[in-house]
Amino acid sequence: MEYLLRLFGTPAIIIAFIAFLGLCLQRSKVSAIIRGTVLAFVGFVLIKTGGGILGGVLTMFSDLFTHAFGLRGVVPSNEAIMALTIDKLGRPAAIILFFAMIVNIFLARYTRFKSIYLSLHLVVFMAFSVTAALTGLGYSEFFCIVFGSLVIGTYMAVFPTLLSRFSRKVIGHNDYCIAHAASTSYLAASYLGKWFGNTSVDVEHVTVSDKFSFLKNPDVATFLTMFFLLGISSLFASNEYMDGILKQQPYLIWLLERSATFAGGLFIAKKGVVLFAEEIVPAFKGFSQVVAPGAIPAVDPMVLFEKSPNAVLIGFLVSFFAELCCIALFPLIGLPIIIPGILASFTCGGTAAIFGNATGGFRGAVIASFFNGLLLCFLPAMVLPLFSHLGVNGVTFADPDFTILSLFIKYTFGLVH
């Protein structure tokens, strides 16, 4: 089961297989099949590589920030809680993943919800959270598999399709749409931008003085953002902690290199997105003609980052600020402190700002990303008791879609069982 989870939890493998199958079904030349399959695979591996670099720097920053300001609380981390519970939940989660894919394809073929969810690593996390929630309420493994397969498979088809109404505003077409575990946040972001924003001021077209024209380059802006965040946090950390991080490296060199590493990771990921998008979209047409005519691929939101670099940075900072507000608020209202998940702040906050900007300009981006930050704290805090039976302390599930579904399970199935 662990091997099955790893295989289906590797998006690059699924992407390469779909590209290969699609090109074969189109009866492309052998050279075109090899080229398309390899480039689709390489593109997604670059996205993963860039994401891994980003995650490494953000994890280090999260630890530094927590130490510097003396924070103690629960860390939302899908990867961590999955690793700690794989022996308990791995078998039903793998089965749910398999049948959820079948349900997704069936709905894409026979209903108006034409999205096929390709961010399968996120489906693995959702399968774990559903299984954990239901077993905690006393439901059997068989019920977990049936319920999880139907609900998650339906989610995989429906939510990217609903979100495509707004994602096409960013992408410019509907050849692909977005599949992510914060789709509820992005839908809310789009409506918040529409209701309270102002499209006359696009965050990507904000006028910058010639003195600060270097900020127009997204790589430079990304570097300076991380330089500032790391620099401020390190000022409040103890000398002993910083010595452990620096490992005899000069402080300024460490600060410059980590900031550059973060900017480089995002650069690599964005280049991978370009390769991926150029190959998977035309190849997917051949795949969908046989499997589900009219279906469109639903992919990771990082494909949007190249189109809206300013929104990504603003969304990251505003979402992170909202999470800091929650740290101050939660002890006053009796909720456990949720340590900001920096990677989620970056990915989900940045994407929420992109959608908020698409419907409500600069104001919409700020409102949307702030609301996203609140979701990233309030939802994990509310469902934390539901996962106490796992015996895992200090960590919980992170993304809004997982936690909202867990809340639904808690307040519906919990009442009747």
Short mmCIF file of C-alpha atoms in Angstrom, two decimals:
data_model
loop_
_atom_site.label_atom_id
_atom_site.label_comp_id
_atom_site.label_asym_id
_atom_site.label_seq_id
_atom_site.Cartn_x
_atom_site.Cartn_y
_atom_site.Cartn_z
CA MET A 1 0.00 0.00 0.00
CA GLU A 2 2.85 2.36 0.79
CA TYR A 3 4.29 1.74 -2.70
CA LEU A 4 0.86 2.44 -4.24
CA LEU A 5 0.60 5.69 -2.28
CA ARG A 6 4.02 6.77 -3.47
CA LEU A 7 3.27 5.88 -7.07
CA PHE A 8 -0.10 7.64 -7.29
CA GLY A 9 1.14 10.41 -5.02
CA THR A 10 3.81 11.35 -7.57
CA PRO A 11 2.21 13.89 -9.91
CA ALA A 12 5.10 13.75 -12.40
CA ILE A 13 4.45 10.04 -13.07
CA ILE A 14 0.74 10.64 -13.66
CA ILE A 15 1.46 13.66 -15.85
CA ALA A 16 3.99 11.74 -17.94
CA PHE A 17 1.59 8.81 -18.38
CA ILE A 18 -1.27 11.07 -19.47
CA ALA A 19 1.01 12.92 -21.90
CA PHE A 20 2.26 9.61 -23.32
CA LEU A 21 -1.23 8.13 -23.64
CA GLY A 22 -2.66 11.33 -25.12
CA LEU A 23 0.05 11.60 -27.76
CA CYS A 24 -0.33 7.91 -28.65
CA LEU A 25 -4.08 8.31 -29.04
CA GLN A 26 -3.45 11.25 -31.36
CA ARG A 27 -1.15 8.95 -33.40
CA SER A 28 1.71 11.39 -33.09
CA LYS A 29 5.14 10.51 -34.44
CA VAL A 30 7.42 8.51 -32.17
CA SER A 31 9.75 11.47 -31.84
CA ALA A 32 6.84 13.72 -30.78
CA ILE A 33 5.65 11.13 -28.25
CA ILE A 34 9.10 10.87 -26.68
CA ARG A 35 9.57 14.65 -26.67
CA GLY A 36 6.16 15.41 -25.19
CA THR A 37 6.34 12.70 -22.52
CA VAL A 38 9.85 13.62 -21.42
CA LEU A 39 9.24 17.37 -21.34
CA ALA A 40 5.96 16.98 -19.45
CA PHE A 41 7.78 14.80 -16.90
CA VAL A 42 10.79 17.13 -16.69
CA GLY A 43 8.53 20.16 -16.33
CA PHE A 44 6.68 18.68 -13.39
CA VAL A 45 9.90 17.47 -11.78
CA LEU A 46 11.21 21.04 -12.06
CA ILE A 47 8.04 22.25 -10.33
CA LYS A 48 8.62 19.69 -7.57
CA THR A 49 12.31 20.59 -7.34
CA GLY A 50 11.57 24.30 -7.13
CA GLY A 51 8.83 23.60 -4.61
CA GLY A 52 11.23 21.53 -2.54
CA ILE A 53 13.74 24.37 -2.48
CA LEU A 54 11.01 26.81 -1.49
CA GLY A 55 9.78 24.43 1.18
CA GLY A 56 13.27 24.00 2.63
CA VAL A 57 13.81 27.74 3.03
CA LEU A 58 10.28 28.32 4.32
CA THR A 59 10.58 25.50 6.86
CA MET A 60 13.85 26.96 8.11
CA PHE A 61 12.21 30.39 8.32
CA SER A 62 9.23 28.92 10.18
CA ASP A 63 11.53 27.33 12.79
CA LEU A 64 13.53 30.56 13.09
CA PHE A 65 10.39 32.65 13.47
CA THR A 66 8.93 30.29 16.08
CA HIS A 67 12.14 30.33 18.11
CA ALA A 68 12.73 34.06 17.77
CA PHE A 69 9.34 35.01 19.14
CA GLY A 70 8.90 32.16 21.61
CA LEU A 71 5.85 30.60 19.97
CA ARG A 72 4.51 27.22 21.02
CA GLY A 73 1.54 25.66 19.31
CA VAL A 74 0.23 23.26 16.68
CA VAL A 75 1.88 23.12 13.26
CA PRO A 76 -0.42 22.45 10.27
CA SER A 77 1.53 20.04 8.06
CA ASN A 78 -0.11 17.46 5.79
CA GLU A 79 3.20 15.73 5.09
CA ALA A 80 4.08 15.39 8.76
CA ILE A 81 0.74 13.99 9.94
CA MET A 82 0.59 11.58 6.98
CA ALA A 83 4.07 10.26 7.79
CA LEU A 84 3.10 9.76 11.44
CA THR A 85 -0.18 7.95 10.68
CA ILE A 86 0.65 5.96 7.55
CA ASP A 87 0.55 2.62 9.44
CA LYS A 88 -2.95 3.37 10.79
CA LEU A 89 -4.51 5.09 7.79
CA GLY A 90 -2.39 4.17 4.76
CA ARG A 91 -4.41 1.16 3.54
CA PRO A 92 -7.87 2.79 3.37
CA ALA A 93 -6.35 6.05 2.08
CA ALA A 94 -4.73 4.24 -0.86
CA ILE A 95 -8.00 2.49 -1.73
CA ILE A 96 -9.90 5.79 -1.49
CA LEU A 97 -7.40 7.40 -3.85
CA PHE A 98 -7.92 4.67 -6.46
CA PHE A 99 -11.72 4.74 -6.43
CA ALA A 100 -11.88 8.54 -6.16
CA MET A 101 -9.95 8.76 -9.45
CA ILE A 102 -12.54 6.48 -11.08
CA VAL A 103 -15.41 8.59 -9.73
CA ASN A 104 -13.68 11.74 -11.03
CA ILE A 105 -13.29 10.33 -14.54
CA PHE A 106 -16.88 9.01 -14.55
CA LEU A 107 -18.24 12.46 -13.62
CA ALA A 108 -16.00 14.16 -16.18
CA ARG A 109 -17.36 11.86 -18.87
CA TYR A 110 -21.07 11.97 -18.04
CA THR A 111 -21.71 15.32 -16.33
CA ARG A 112 -20.98 18.99 -16.93
CA PHE A 113 -18.14 18.85 -14.41
CA LYS A 114 -15.35 18.20 -16.90
CA SER A 115 -12.26 18.67 -14.73
CA ILE A 116 -9.86 15.78 -14.16
CA TYR A 117 -7.85 16.42 -10.99
CA LEU A 118 -4.12 15.93 -11.58
CA SER A 119 -2.75 17.18 -8.24
CA LEU A 120 -3.09 13.66 -6.85
CA HIS A 121 -0.67 14.15 -3.95
CA LEU A 122 -3.31 16.46 -2.46
CA VAL A 123 -5.96 13.76 -2.87
CA VAL A 124 -3.76 11.45 -0.80
CA PHE A 125 -3.76 14.00 2.04
CA MET A 126 -7.52 14.45 1.78
CA ALA A 127 -8.03 10.67 1.91
CA PHE A 128 -5.98 10.57 5.12
CA SER A 129 -7.97 13.40 6.72
CA VAL A 130 -11.37 11.85 5.84
CA THR A 131 -10.29 8.45 7.15
CA ALA A 132 -8.92 10.02 10.34
CA ALA A 133 -12.11 12.00 10.94
CA LEU A 134 -14.49 9.06 10.38
CA THR A 135 -12.47 6.50 12.34
CA GLY A 136 -12.27 8.99 15.19
CA LEU A 137 -16.08 8.99 15.27
CA GLY A 138 -16.16 5.18 15.32
CA TYR A 139 -17.05 4.41 11.70
CA SER A 140 -15.74 1.26 10.03
CA GLU A 141 -12.95 1.14 7.46
CA PHE A 142 -15.43 -0.01 4.80
CA PHE A 143 -17.65 3.02 5.42
CA CYS A 144 -14.59 5.29 5.29
CA ILE A 145 -13.63 3.87 1.89
CA VAL A 146 -17.11 4.16 0.38
CA PHE A 147 -17.80 7.64 1.73
CA GLY A 148 -14.29 8.91 1.03
CA SER A 149 -14.23 7.61 -2.55
CA LEU A 150 -17.60 9.14 -3.47
CA VAL A 151 -17.10 12.48 -1.75
CA ILE A 152 -13.48 13.04 -2.76
CA GLY A 153 -14.09 11.85 -6.33
CA THR A 154 -16.99 14.28 -6.61
CA TYR A 155 -14.86 17.06 -5.12
CA MET A 156 -12.13 16.36 -7.71
CA ALA A 157 -14.56 16.96 -10.58
CA VAL A 158 -16.72 19.74 -9.14
CA PHE A 159 -14.41 22.22 -7.43
CA PRO A 160 -11.93 22.84 -10.27
CA THR A 161 -14.90 23.30 -12.60
CA LEU A 162 -16.52 25.83 -10.28
CA LEU A 163 -13.22 27.63 -9.89
CA SER A 164 -12.61 27.69 -13.67
CA ARG A 165 -15.12 30.54 -13.94
CA PHE A 166 -12.52 32.70 -12.22
CA SER A 167 -9.27 30.97 -13.20
CA ARG A 168 -9.94 31.71 -16.88
CA LYS A 169 -9.78 35.41 -15.98
CA VAL A 170 -6.16 34.85 -15.00
CA ILE A 171 -5.19 32.24 -17.59
CA GLY A 172 -7.06 33.83 -20.49
CA HIS A 173 -8.60 30.56 -21.68
CA ASN A 174 -10.11 27.34 -20.34
CA ASP A 175 -7.62 24.82 -21.72
CA TYR A 176 -6.75 23.93 -18.13
CA CYS A 177 -8.00 24.88 -14.69
CA ILE A 178 -6.77 24.81 -11.09
CA ALA A 179 -6.75 21.83 -8.71
CA HIS A 180 -5.68 22.60 -5.17
CA ALA A 181 -6.65 21.83 -1.59
CA ALA A 182 -7.55 25.47 -0.95
CA SER A 183 -10.19 25.73 -3.67
CA THR A 184 -12.78 26.90 -1.13
CA SER A 185 -10.44 29.74 -0.18
CA TYR A 186 -9.95 30.70 -3.83
CA LEU A 187 -13.69 30.68 -4.50
CA ALA A 188 -14.21 32.89 -1.45
CA ALA A 189 -11.33 35.11 -2.63
CA SER A 190 -12.94 35.55 -6.03
CA TYR A 191 -16.29 36.58 -4.54
CA LEU A 192 -14.70 38.83 -1.91
CA GLY A 193 -12.76 40.58 -4.66
CA LYS A 194 -15.92 40.90 -6.74
CA TRP A 195 -17.99 42.31 -3.86
CA PHE A 196 -15.47 44.55 -2.12
CA GLY A 197 -12.66 45.14 -4.60
CA ASN A 198 -11.94 47.64 -7.32
CA THR A 199 -10.78 46.33 -10.68
CA SER A 200 -9.51 49.74 -11.78
CA VAL A 201 -6.30 49.16 -9.80
CA ASP A 202 -4.66 45.92 -10.92
CA VAL A 203 -1.90 44.76 -8.56
CA GLU A 204 0.27 43.84 -11.55
CA HIS A 205 0.00 47.37 -12.96
CA VAL A 206 0.74 49.32 -9.80
CA THR A 207 2.92 52.30 -10.68
CA VAL A 208 6.41 52.05 -9.21
CA SER A 209 8.78 55.03 -8.99
CA ASP A 210 11.87 54.83 -11.18
CA LYS A 211 13.92 54.78 -7.98
CA PHE A 212 12.33 51.43 -7.15
CA SER A 213 12.05 50.06 -10.69
CA PHE A 214 14.10 47.03 -9.64
CA LEU A 215 11.01 45.81 -7.77
CA LYS A 216 9.28 45.25 -11.12
CA ASN A 217 11.49 42.19 -11.57
CA PRO A 218 9.70 39.36 -9.71
CA ASP A 219 12.94 37.51 -8.93
CA VAL A 220 14.45 40.60 -7.31
CA ALA A 221 11.24 41.31 -5.39
CA THR A 222 11.12 37.70 -4.15
CA PHE A 223 14.76 37.86 -3.02
CA LEU A 224 14.23 41.12 -1.12
CA THR A 225 11.04 39.84 0.55
CA MET A 226 12.78 36.78 2.00
CA PHE A 227 15.87 38.86 2.86
CA PHE A 228 13.66 41.15 4.95
CA LEU A 229 11.71 38.35 6.67
CA LEU A 230 14.81 36.32 7.54
CA GLY A 231 16.70 39.42 8.64
CA ILE A 232 13.99 40.64 11.01
CA SER A 233 13.43 37.19 12.55
CA SER A 234 17.14 36.54 13.05
CA LEU A 235 17.50 39.77 15.04
CA PHE A 236 15.22 38.33 17.75
CA ALA A 237 16.72 34.82 17.83
CA SER A 238 19.27 33.81 20.48
CA ASN A 239 22.96 33.67 19.68
CA GLU A 240 23.04 29.93 20.40
CA TYR A 241 20.22 29.25 17.94
CA MET A 242 21.79 31.39 15.22
CA ASP A 243 25.17 29.70 15.73
CA GLY A 244 23.47 26.37 15.09
CA ILE A 245 21.97 27.66 11.84
CA LEU A 246 25.01 29.54 10.59
CA LYS A 247 27.51 26.72 11.26
CA GLN A 248 30.44 29.18 11.26
CA GLN A 249 29.23 30.82 8.04
CA PRO A 250 29.29 34.65 8.10
CA TYR A 251 25.83 35.97 8.94
CA LEU A 252 25.52 38.24 5.90
CA ILE A 253 26.56 35.47 3.51
CA TRP A 254 24.00 33.13 5.10
CA LEU A 255 21.26 35.75 4.78
CA LEU A 256 22.10 36.52 1.14
CA GLU A 257 22.41 32.86 0.12
CA ARG A 258 19.15 31.76 1.76
CA SER A 259 17.27 34.65 0.16
CA ALA A 260 18.80 33.83 -3.22
CA THR A 261 17.99 30.14 -2.75
CA PHE A 262 14.34 31.02 -2.14
CA ALA A 263 14.21 33.24 -5.25
CA GLY A 264 15.99 30.53 -7.24
CA GLY A 265 13.51 27.87 -6.13
CA LEU A 266 10.61 29.96 -7.35
CA PHE A 267 12.45 30.64 -10.63
CA ILE A 268 12.99 26.90 -11.21
CA ALA A 269 9.37 26.09 -10.40
CA LYS A 270 8.09 28.75 -12.81
CA LYS A 271 10.30 27.45 -15.63
CA GLY A 272 8.98 23.97 -14.96
CA VAL A 273 5.45 25.32 -15.26
CA VAL A 274 6.23 26.70 -18.73
CA LEU A 275 7.53 23.31 -19.91
CA PHE A 276 4.62 21.46 -18.34
CA ALA A 277 1.87 23.71 -19.73
CA GLU A 278 3.28 23.62 -23.25
CA GLU A 279 3.19 19.81 -23.33
CA ILE A 280 0.35 18.58 -21.13
CA VAL A 281 -2.47 20.70 -22.58
CA PRO A 282 -2.23 19.48 -26.20
CA ALA A 283 -1.42 15.92 -25.08
CA PHE A 284 -4.38 15.87 -22.70
CA LYS A 285 -6.77 16.47 -25.59
CA GLY A 286 -5.94 13.04 -27.00
CA PHE A 287 -6.37 11.44 -23.58
CA SER A 288 -9.72 13.13 -22.95
CA GLN A 289 -11.13 12.20 -26.36
CA VAL A 290 -11.12 8.56 -25.28
CA VAL A 291 -11.48 8.70 -21.49
CA ALA A 292 -13.82 11.68 -21.07
CA PRO A 293 -14.62 13.77 -24.15
CA GLY A 294 -14.45 17.47 -23.39
CA ALA A 295 -12.54 17.02 -20.12
CA ILE A 296 -9.86 19.51 -19.15
CA PRO A 297 -6.81 19.00 -16.89
CA ALA A 298 -6.94 20.54 -13.42
CA VAL A 299 -3.40 21.36 -12.28
CA ASP A 300 -1.41 22.94 -9.45
CA PRO A 301 -1.93 26.70 -8.91
CA MET A 302 1.78 27.37 -9.31
CA VAL A 303 1.02 27.59 -13.04
CA LEU A 304 -0.47 31.00 -12.21
CA PHE A 305 2.56 32.42 -10.41
CA GLU A 306 4.33 33.51 -13.58
CA LYS A 307 1.24 35.45 -14.65
CA SER A 308 0.79 37.38 -11.38
CA PRO A 309 4.11 37.69 -9.51
CA ASN A 310 3.12 40.85 -7.61
CA ALA A 311 -0.06 39.23 -6.33
CA VAL A 312 1.89 36.21 -5.09
CA LEU A 313 4.20 38.33 -2.92
CA ILE A 314 1.38 40.52 -1.59
CA GLY A 315 -0.74 37.46 -0.87
CA PHE A 316 2.10 35.77 1.00
CA LEU A 317 2.77 38.78 3.23
CA VAL A 318 -0.87 39.63 3.93
CA SER A 319 -1.83 36.01 4.62
CA PHE A 320 1.13 35.68 6.97
CA PHE A 321 0.12 38.89 8.75
CA ALA A 322 -3.41 37.53 9.24
CA GLU A 323 -1.97 34.38 10.81
CA LEU A 324 0.09 36.52 13.20
CA CYS A 325 -3.13 38.28 14.22
CA CYS A 326 -4.63 34.88 15.02
CA ILE A 327 -1.67 34.05 17.27
CA ALA A 328 -2.53 37.08 19.39
CA LEU A 329 -6.29 36.43 19.28
CA PHE A 330 -6.64 32.67 19.88
CA PRO A 331 -5.52 32.55 23.55
CA LEU A 332 -8.18 35.16 24.30
CA ILE A 333 -10.99 33.09 22.79
CA GLY A 334 -9.86 29.66 24.00
CA LEU A 335 -8.48 28.24 20.76
CA PRO A 336 -5.08 26.52 20.48
CA ILE A 337 -2.33 28.57 18.84
CA ILE A 338 -1.76 27.54 15.23
CA ILE A 339 1.82 28.21 14.15
CA PRO A 340 1.78 29.82 10.69
CA GLY A 341 2.45 27.26 8.00
CA ILE A 342 4.79 29.37 5.90
CA LEU A 343 4.56 27.21 2.79
CA ALA A 344 0.75 27.34 2.94
CA SER A 345 0.95 31.10 3.50
CA PHE A 346 3.03 31.40 0.35
CA THR A 347 1.15 29.00 -1.92
CA CYS A 348 -2.43 29.49 -0.71
CA GLY A 349 -2.03 33.16 0.21
CA GLY A 350 -0.38 33.97 -3.10
CA THR A 351 -3.01 32.10 -5.10
CA ALA A 352 -5.88 33.67 -3.14
CA ALA A 353 -4.43 37.10 -3.96
CA ILE A 354 -4.27 36.17 -7.65
CA PHE A 355 -7.99 35.32 -7.65
CA GLY A 356 -8.88 38.34 -5.53
CA ASN A 357 -6.96 40.59 -7.91
CA ALA A 358 -8.66 39.05 -10.95
CA THR A 359 -12.09 40.07 -9.64
CA GLY A 360 -11.26 43.03 -7.41
CA GLY A 361 -7.85 44.47 -8.22
CA PHE A 362 -5.34 45.45 -5.54
CA ARG A 363 -8.00 45.82 -2.84
CA GLY A 364 -9.48 42.45 -3.73
CA ALA A 365 -6.04 40.80 -3.51
CA VAL A 366 -5.44 42.18 -0.01
CA ILE A 367 -8.90 41.25 1.30
CA ALA A 368 -8.74 37.77 -0.25
CA SER A 369 -5.30 36.90 1.11
CA PHE A 370 -6.16 38.21 4.59
CA PHE A 371 -9.27 36.03 4.63
CA ASN A 372 -7.15 33.09 3.47
CA GLY A 373 -4.80 33.62 6.42
CA LEU A 374 -7.75 33.50 8.81
CA LEU A 375 -8.94 30.22 7.26
CA LEU A 376 -5.46 28.70 7.62
CA CYS A 377 -5.65 29.27 11.39
CA PHE A 378 -9.31 29.03 12.37
CA LEU A 379 -10.12 25.82 10.52
CA PRO A 380 -7.22 23.66 11.85
CA ALA A 381 -7.92 24.94 15.38
CA MET A 382 -11.60 23.98 15.13
CA VAL A 383 -11.01 20.42 13.89
CA LEU A 384 -8.00 19.65 16.09
CA PRO A 385 -10.05 17.67 18.69
CA LEU A 386 -11.38 15.43 15.92
CA PHE A 387 -7.89 14.04 15.30
CA SER A 388 -6.87 13.59 18.94
CA HIS A 389 -7.44 9.82 18.70
CA LEU A 390 -4.46 9.52 16.35
CA GLY A 391 -2.10 10.17 19.26
CA VAL A 392 -0.14 12.70 17.24
CA ASN A 393 0.72 15.84 19.17
CA GLY A 394 1.72 19.25 17.84
CA VAL A 395 0.69 18.67 14.22
CA THR A 396 -2.57 18.59 12.24
CA PHE A 397 -3.97 18.81 8.72
CA ALA A 398 -3.49 22.16 7.04
CA ASP A 399 -5.44 23.08 3.93
CA PRO A 400 -8.96 24.60 3.95
CA ASP A 401 -10.61 21.93 1.80
CA PHE A 402 -9.46 19.14 4.16
CA THR A 403 -10.48 20.95 7.31
CA ILE A 404 -13.86 22.11 5.96
CA LEU A 405 -14.72 18.54 4.96
CA SER A 406 -13.57 17.36 8.40
CA LEU A 407 -15.84 19.94 10.05
CA PHE A 408 -18.73 18.71 7.91
CA ILE A 409 -18.04 15.15 9.04
CA LYS A 410 -17.75 16.26 12.68
CA TYR A 411 -21.07 18.11 12.78
CA THR A 412 -23.11 15.71 10.67
CA PHE A 413 -21.85 12.15 11.18
CA GLY A 414 -20.82 12.97 14.73
CA LEU A 415 -24.43 13.70 15.64
CA VAL A 416 -25.72 10.34 14.46
CA HIS A 417 -22.91 8.07 15.65
#
